[in-house]
Amino acid sequence: MKTLLINTCTNRIIVAIADSEATFSSCNEIIENQMSNIIMTKIEKCFEEAGLKPNDIDQIIVAIGPGSYTGIRIGVTIAKTMAWALNKKIIPISSLEFMISGYEEEKLLVPYIDARREAVFTGVYNKNLDQLLDDQYITIKKLIEYLKGKDYIFVGDDNTIKCTSPLVNFQKIINKHQNDVGVNPHEVNPHYLKNTEAEENLKNA
């Protein structure tokens, strides 16, 4: 099943066209404040390199968060629009699942994204991408307390916590979700985990 995968939730843009056995084309690059300007170019290039047209794919897997509010909206909007226009199945997944999909260690996998103010967006997974702790917004102190005595690996793109870099395995992601029925594109929404600062200020006003 040919799949377009999209993750724009952080400063790392990830786009790929793959199936359960091979990756036909991919982009995995760290960028700075250019997501909206280059995402469609990267998607078009992936189709060109794969020798495929948009209608040749069978489904779209999109990361719906957590991460950058703007980045999440960009990826989700593009995926929803393409799924609706092409009449393709869309499967929303966590951006954190993308980050640890390439790891095969028996240790707990703890992907995280800096949420500022001594907090992170995180969850806990195993190498099979099974979620052992729900994605959430949590202080670093509380996360460290939860992991005390456990054997784990931090995975991230910054130095908030000593970590290793994200590794992506597109085949593992596709196989993990091969039986998902998909979601109506109009029902796919960003999964922020936390209100924006403006929303928090308005709520506390």
PDB file of C-alpha atoms in Angstrom:
ATOM      1  CA  MET A   1       0.000   0.000   0.000  1.00  0.00           C
ATOM      2  CA  LYS A   2       1.733   3.169  -1.205  1.00  0.00           C
ATOM      3  CA  THR A   3       1.720   5.787   1.518  1.00  0.00           C
ATOM      4  CA  LEU A   4       2.522   9.479   1.698  1.00  0.00           C
ATOM      5  CA  LEU A   5       3.906  10.278   5.161  1.00  0.00           C
ATOM      6  CA  ILE A   6       4.051  13.857   6.452  1.00  0.00           C
ATOM      7  CA  ASN A   7       5.457  15.263   9.695  1.00  0.00           C
ATOM      8  CA  THR A   8       5.911  19.024  10.059  1.00  0.00           C
ATOM      9  CA  CYS A   9       5.447  19.247  13.829  1.00  0.00           C
ATOM     10  CA  THR A  10       8.966  20.426  14.681  1.00  0.00           C
ATOM     11  CA  ASN A  11      11.804  22.180  12.882  1.00  0.00           C
ATOM     12  CA  ARG A  12      12.452  18.849  11.148  1.00  0.00           C
ATOM     13  CA  ILE A  13      10.478  18.376   7.952  1.00  0.00           C
ATOM     14  CA  ILE A  14       9.769  14.719   7.175  1.00  0.00           C
ATOM     15  CA  VAL A  15       8.069  13.676   3.952  1.00  0.00           C
ATOM     16  CA  ALA A  16       8.215  10.247   2.335  1.00  0.00           C
ATOM     17  CA  ILE A  17       6.505   7.985  -0.153  1.00  0.00           C
ATOM     18  CA  ALA A  18       6.829   4.356   0.885  1.00  0.00           C
ATOM     19  CA  ASP A  19       5.110   1.026   1.268  1.00  0.00           C
ATOM     20  CA  SER A  20       5.572  -1.779   3.789  1.00  0.00           C
ATOM     21  CA  GLU A  21       8.733  -3.018   2.066  1.00  0.00           C
ATOM     22  CA  ALA A  22      10.519  -0.032   0.551  1.00  0.00           C
ATOM     23  CA  THR A  23      10.910   3.742   0.642  1.00  0.00           C
ATOM     24  CA  PHE A  24      10.592   5.238  -2.824  1.00  0.00           C
ATOM     25  CA  SER A  25      11.616   8.768  -1.855  1.00  0.00           C
ATOM     26  CA  SER A  26      12.031  10.792   1.308  1.00  0.00           C
ATOM     27  CA  CYS A  27      13.050  14.093   2.855  1.00  0.00           C
ATOM     28  CA  ASN A  28      14.226  14.401   6.455  1.00  0.00           C
ATOM     29  CA  GLU A  29      15.770  17.823   7.045  1.00  0.00           C
ATOM     30  CA  ILE A  30      16.087  20.316   9.868  1.00  0.00           C
ATOM     31  CA  ILE A  31      14.898  23.745   8.723  1.00  0.00           C
ATOM     32  CA  GLU A  32      14.445  27.139  10.333  1.00  0.00           C
ATOM     33  CA  ASN A  33      11.203  29.098   9.945  1.00  0.00           C
ATOM     34  CA  GLN A  34      10.574  28.085   6.331  1.00  0.00           C
ATOM     35  CA  MET A  35       8.080  25.258   6.670  1.00  0.00           C
ATOM     36  CA  SER A  36       5.176  26.890   4.851  1.00  0.00           C
ATOM     37  CA  ASN A  37       7.451  28.034   2.016  1.00  0.00           C
ATOM     38  CA  ILE A  38       9.040  24.697   1.186  1.00  0.00           C
ATOM     39  CA  ILE A  39       6.699  21.892   2.276  1.00  0.00           C
ATOM     40  CA  MET A  40       4.813  21.626  -1.017  1.00  0.00           C
ATOM     41  CA  THR A  41       8.080  21.731  -2.968  1.00  0.00           C
ATOM     42  CA  LYS A  42       9.392  18.826  -0.856  1.00  0.00           C
ATOM     43  CA  ILE A  43       6.203  16.822  -1.416  1.00  0.00           C
ATOM     44  CA  GLU A  44       6.311  17.444  -5.166  1.00  0.00           C
ATOM     45  CA  LYS A  45       9.970  16.418  -5.265  1.00  0.00           C
ATOM     46  CA  CYS A  46       9.182  13.181  -3.426  1.00  0.00           C
ATOM     47  CA  PHE A  47       6.541  12.277  -6.002  1.00  0.00           C
ATOM     48  CA  GLU A  48       8.941  13.152  -8.820  1.00  0.00           C
ATOM     49  CA  GLU A  49      11.764  11.047  -7.378  1.00  0.00           C
ATOM     50  CA  ALA A  50       9.388   8.128  -6.777  1.00  0.00           C
ATOM     51  CA  GLY A  51       8.068   8.341 -10.327  1.00  0.00           C
ATOM     52  CA  LEU A  52       4.527   8.576  -9.008  1.00  0.00           C
ATOM     53  CA  LYS A  53       1.583  10.927  -9.189  1.00  0.00           C
ATOM     54  CA  PRO A  54      -0.509  11.949  -6.147  1.00  0.00           C
ATOM     55  CA  ASN A  55      -3.374   9.709  -7.214  1.00  0.00           C
ATOM     56  CA  ASP A  56      -1.028   6.692  -7.184  1.00  0.00           C
ATOM     57  CA  ILE A  57      -0.865   6.637  -3.380  1.00  0.00           C
ATOM     58  CA  ASP A  58      -3.355   4.631  -1.341  1.00  0.00           C
ATOM     59  CA  GLN A  59      -3.249   6.545   1.928  1.00  0.00           C
ATOM     60  CA  ILE A  60      -1.722   9.446   3.853  1.00  0.00           C
ATOM     61  CA  ILE A  61      -0.184   9.152   7.313  1.00  0.00           C
ATOM     62  CA  VAL A  62       0.180  12.527   9.016  1.00  0.00           C
ATOM     63  CA  ALA A  63       1.635  13.586  12.363  1.00  0.00           C
ATOM     64  CA  ILE A  64      -0.960  15.686  14.192  1.00  0.00           C
ATOM     65  CA  GLY A  65       1.244  16.782  17.098  1.00  0.00           C
ATOM     66  CA  PRO A  66       2.524  17.561  19.577  1.00  0.00           C
ATOM     67  CA  GLY A  67       5.064  20.198  18.562  1.00  0.00           C
ATOM     68  CA  SER A  68       5.044  23.613  16.948  1.00  0.00           C
ATOM     69  CA  TYR A  69       1.509  24.973  16.700  1.00  0.00           C
ATOM     70  CA  THR A  70       2.189  26.480  13.272  1.00  0.00           C
ATOM     71  CA  GLY A  71       4.072  23.426  12.021  1.00  0.00           C
ATOM     72  CA  ILE A  72       1.298  21.068  13.103  1.00  0.00           C
ATOM     73  CA  ARG A  73      -1.344  23.146  11.312  1.00  0.00           C
ATOM     74  CA  ILE A  74       0.681  23.204   8.095  1.00  0.00           C
ATOM     75  CA  GLY A  75       1.093  19.436   7.881  1.00  0.00           C
ATOM     76  CA  VAL A  76      -2.439  18.616   8.989  1.00  0.00           C
ATOM     77  CA  THR A  77      -3.991  21.093   6.549  1.00  0.00           C
ATOM     78  CA  ILE A  78      -2.006  19.750   3.598  1.00  0.00           C
ATOM     79  CA  ALA A  79      -2.769  16.119   4.480  1.00  0.00           C
ATOM     80  CA  LYS A  80      -6.492  16.804   4.946  1.00  0.00           C
ATOM     81  CA  THR A  81      -6.722  18.722   1.680  1.00  0.00           C
ATOM     82  CA  MET A  82      -4.911  16.029  -0.298  1.00  0.00           C
ATOM     83  CA  ALA A  83      -6.883  13.180   1.301  1.00  0.00           C
ATOM     84  CA  TRP A  84     -10.175  14.897   0.523  1.00  0.00           C
ATOM     85  CA  ALA A  85      -9.231  15.916  -3.038  1.00  0.00           C
ATOM     86  CA  LEU A  86      -7.786  12.491  -3.913  1.00  0.00           C
ATOM     87  CA  ASN A  87     -10.384  10.497  -1.956  1.00  0.00           C
ATOM     88  CA  LYS A  88      -7.640   8.688  -0.037  1.00  0.00           C
ATOM     89  CA  LYS A  89      -7.580   7.249   3.456  1.00  0.00           C
ATOM     90  CA  ILE A  90      -5.906   9.464   6.063  1.00  0.00           C
ATOM     91  CA  ILE A  91      -4.357   8.115   9.267  1.00  0.00           C
ATOM     92  CA  PRO A  92      -3.380  10.588  12.021  1.00  0.00           C
ATOM     93  CA  ILE A  93      -0.540   9.572  14.349  1.00  0.00           C
ATOM     94  CA  SER A  94       1.698  11.167  16.971  1.00  0.00           C
ATOM     95  CA  SER A  95       4.776  13.122  15.942  1.00  0.00           C
ATOM     96  CA  LEU A  96       6.539  11.411  18.860  1.00  0.00           C
ATOM     97  CA  GLU A  97       5.944   8.024  17.234  1.00  0.00           C
ATOM     98  CA  PHE A  98       7.783   9.244  14.141  1.00  0.00           C
ATOM     99  CA  MET A  99      10.786  10.222  16.269  1.00  0.00           C
ATOM    100  CA  ILE A 100      11.461   6.790  17.770  1.00  0.00           C
ATOM    101  CA  SER A 101      10.278   4.530  14.943  1.00  0.00           C
ATOM    102  CA  GLY A 102      13.850   3.744  13.865  1.00  0.00           C
ATOM    103  CA  TYR A 103      14.997   2.438  17.250  1.00  0.00           C
ATOM    104  CA  GLU A 104      15.217  -1.286  18.051  1.00  0.00           C
ATOM    105  CA  GLU A 105      16.494  -1.107  21.633  1.00  0.00           C
ATOM    106  CA  GLU A 106      14.728  -3.008  24.400  1.00  0.00           C
ATOM    107  CA  LYS A 107      14.876   0.096  26.599  1.00  0.00           C
ATOM    108  CA  LEU A 108      11.927   2.443  27.017  1.00  0.00           C
ATOM    109  CA  LEU A 109      11.922   5.039  24.250  1.00  0.00           C
ATOM    110  CA  VAL A 110      11.133   8.540  25.468  1.00  0.00           C
ATOM    111  CA  PRO A 111      10.780  11.021  22.594  1.00  0.00           C
ATOM    112  CA  TYR A 112      10.396  14.620  23.613  1.00  0.00           C
ATOM    113  CA  ILE A 113       9.935  18.098  22.176  1.00  0.00           C
ATOM    114  CA  ASP A 114      10.944  21.179  24.128  1.00  0.00           C
ATOM    115  CA  ALA A 115       7.794  22.977  25.333  1.00  0.00           C
ATOM    116  CA  ARG A 116       9.759  25.740  27.126  1.00  0.00           C
ATOM    117  CA  ARG A 117       9.517  26.769  30.760  1.00  0.00           C
ATOM    118  CA  GLU A 118      11.252  23.573  31.946  1.00  0.00           C
ATOM    119  CA  ALA A 119       8.593  21.389  30.301  1.00  0.00           C
ATOM    120  CA  VAL A 120       8.379  19.022  27.351  1.00  0.00           C
ATOM    121  CA  PHE A 121       5.870  17.226  25.151  1.00  0.00           C
ATOM    122  CA  THR A 122       6.598  13.549  25.620  1.00  0.00           C
ATOM    123  CA  GLY A 123       5.308   9.987  25.791  1.00  0.00           C
ATOM    124  CA  VAL A 124       6.833   6.583  26.448  1.00  0.00           C
ATOM    125  CA  TYR A 125       7.006   3.862  23.790  1.00  0.00           C
ATOM    126  CA  ASN A 126       8.627   0.500  23.186  1.00  0.00           C
ATOM    127  CA  LYS A 127      10.457  -0.582  20.035  1.00  0.00           C
ATOM    128  CA  ASN A 128       7.197  -1.908  18.553  1.00  0.00           C
ATOM    129  CA  LEU A 129       5.715   1.612  18.760  1.00  0.00           C
ATOM    130  CA  ASP A 130       3.312   0.533  21.478  1.00  0.00           C
ATOM    131  CA  GLN A 131       2.496   3.482  23.734  1.00  0.00           C
ATOM    132  CA  LEU A 132       3.248   2.849  27.404  1.00  0.00           C
ATOM    133  CA  LEU A 133       2.572   6.407  28.607  1.00  0.00           C
ATOM    134  CA  ASP A 134       0.162   8.719  26.803  1.00  0.00           C
ATOM    135  CA  ASP A 135       1.584  11.745  24.997  1.00  0.00           C
ATOM    136  CA  GLN A 136       1.430  14.695  27.336  1.00  0.00           C
ATOM    137  CA  TYR A 137       2.754  18.079  28.400  1.00  0.00           C
ATOM    138  CA  ILE A 138       4.839  17.578  31.531  1.00  0.00           C
ATOM    139  CA  THR A 139       7.605  19.293  33.446  1.00  0.00           C
ATOM    140  CA  ILE A 140      11.078  17.838  33.053  1.00  0.00           C
ATOM    141  CA  LYS A 141      11.237  17.307  36.810  1.00  0.00           C
ATOM    142  CA  LYS A 142       8.064  15.181  36.843  1.00  0.00           C
ATOM    143  CA  LEU A 143       9.217  13.213  33.801  1.00  0.00           C
ATOM    144  CA  ILE A 144      12.537  12.391  35.452  1.00  0.00           C
ATOM    145  CA  GLU A 145      10.675  11.307  38.587  1.00  0.00           C
ATOM    146  CA  TYR A 146       8.433   9.003  36.541  1.00  0.00           C
ATOM    147  CA  LEU A 147      11.440   7.399  34.833  1.00  0.00           C
ATOM    148  CA  LYS A 148      13.442   6.899  38.005  1.00  0.00           C
ATOM    149  CA  GLY A 149      14.715   3.332  38.196  1.00  0.00           C
ATOM    150  CA  LYS A 150      13.709   2.540  34.612  1.00  0.00           C
ATOM    151  CA  ASP A 151      15.991   1.788  31.656  1.00  0.00           C
ATOM    152  CA  TYR A 152      15.250   4.362  28.966  1.00  0.00           C
ATOM    153  CA  ILE A 153      16.554   6.458  26.070  1.00  0.00           C
ATOM    154  CA  PHE A 154      15.693  10.119  25.537  1.00  0.00           C
ATOM    155  CA  VAL A 155      15.165  10.976  21.853  1.00  0.00           C
ATOM    156  CA  GLY A 156      15.034  14.584  20.694  1.00  0.00           C
ATOM    157  CA  ASP A 157      16.426  17.316  18.472  1.00  0.00           C
ATOM    158  CA  ASP A 158      17.618  19.761  21.144  1.00  0.00           C
ATOM    159  CA  ASN A 159      19.615  19.881  24.344  1.00  0.00           C
ATOM    160  CA  THR A 160      16.773  20.339  26.817  1.00  0.00           C
ATOM    161  CA  ILE A 161      17.638  16.842  28.034  1.00  0.00           C
ATOM    162  CA  LYS A 162      20.698  14.772  27.115  1.00  0.00           C
ATOM    163  CA  CYS A 163      19.397  12.719  24.212  1.00  0.00           C
ATOM    164  CA  THR A 164      19.986  10.879  20.957  1.00  0.00           C
ATOM    165  CA  SER A 165      18.666  12.093  17.607  1.00  0.00           C
ATOM    166  CA  PRO A 166      15.344  10.958  16.120  1.00  0.00           C
ATOM    167  CA  LEU A 167      15.464   7.938  13.804  1.00  0.00           C
ATOM    168  CA  VAL A 168      12.605   7.279  11.396  1.00  0.00           C
ATOM    169  CA  ASN A 169      11.591   3.906   9.958  1.00  0.00           C
ATOM    170  CA  PHE A 170       8.779   4.446   7.476  1.00  0.00           C
ATOM    171  CA  GLN A 171       8.114   0.731   7.021  1.00  0.00           C
ATOM    172  CA  LYS A 172       7.634   0.224  10.742  1.00  0.00           C
ATOM    173  CA  ILE A 173       5.146   3.102  10.882  1.00  0.00           C
ATOM    174  CA  ILE A 174       3.194   1.783   7.891  1.00  0.00           C
ATOM    175  CA  ASN A 175       3.114  -1.763   9.252  1.00  0.00           C
ATOM    176  CA  LYS A 176       2.054  -0.550  12.689  1.00  0.00           C
ATOM    177  CA  HIS A 177      -0.995   1.159  11.183  1.00  0.00           C
ATOM    178  CA  GLN A 178      -1.776  -1.260   8.348  1.00  0.00           C
ATOM    179  CA  ASN A 179      -5.121  -2.222   9.874  1.00  0.00           C
ATOM    180  CA  ASP A 180      -6.223   1.293  10.799  1.00  0.00           C
ATOM    181  CA  VAL A 181      -9.493   2.122   9.075  1.00  0.00           C
ATOM    182  CA  GLY A 182      -8.597   5.767   8.565  1.00  0.00           C
ATOM    183  CA  VAL A 183     -10.447   8.943   9.479  1.00  0.00           C
ATOM    184  CA  ASN A 184     -12.698  11.296   7.572  1.00  0.00           C
ATOM    185  CA  PRO A 185     -10.374  14.177   6.545  1.00  0.00           C
ATOM    186  CA  HIS A 186     -12.791  16.711   8.049  1.00  0.00           C
ATOM    187  CA  GLU A 187     -12.454  14.995  11.440  1.00  0.00           C
ATOM    188  CA  VAL A 188      -8.642  15.133  11.604  1.00  0.00           C
ATOM    189  CA  ASN A 189      -7.572  17.842  14.034  1.00  0.00           C
ATOM    190  CA  PRO A 190      -4.255  18.998  15.507  1.00  0.00           C
ATOM    191  CA  HIS A 191      -3.283  17.439  18.818  1.00  0.00           C
ATOM    192  CA  TYR A 192      -1.524  20.304  20.580  1.00  0.00           C
ATOM    193  CA  LEU A 193      -1.607  18.910  24.165  1.00  0.00           C
ATOM    194  CA  LYS A 194      -1.377  22.466  25.477  1.00  0.00           C
ATOM    195  CA  ASN A 195      -3.073  25.780  24.757  1.00  0.00           C
ATOM    196  CA  THR A 196      -1.066  28.523  23.110  1.00  0.00           C
ATOM    197  CA  GLU A 197       0.317  31.236  25.373  1.00  0.00           C
ATOM    198  CA  ALA A 198      -2.295  33.667  24.035  1.00  0.00           C
ATOM    199  CA  GLU A 199      -5.086  31.215  24.881  1.00  0.00           C
ATOM    200  CA  GLU A 200      -3.676  30.685  28.362  1.00  0.00           C
ATOM    201  CA  ASN A 201      -3.481  34.456  28.940  1.00  0.00           C
ATOM    202  CA  LEU A 202      -7.073  34.893  27.745  1.00  0.00           C
ATOM    203  CA  LYS A 203      -8.292  32.086  29.999  1.00  0.00           C
ATOM    204  CA  ASN A 204      -6.521  33.614  33.018  1.00  0.00           C
ATOM    205  CA  ALA A 205      -7.601  37.197  32.289  1.00  0.00           C
TER     206      ALA A 205
END
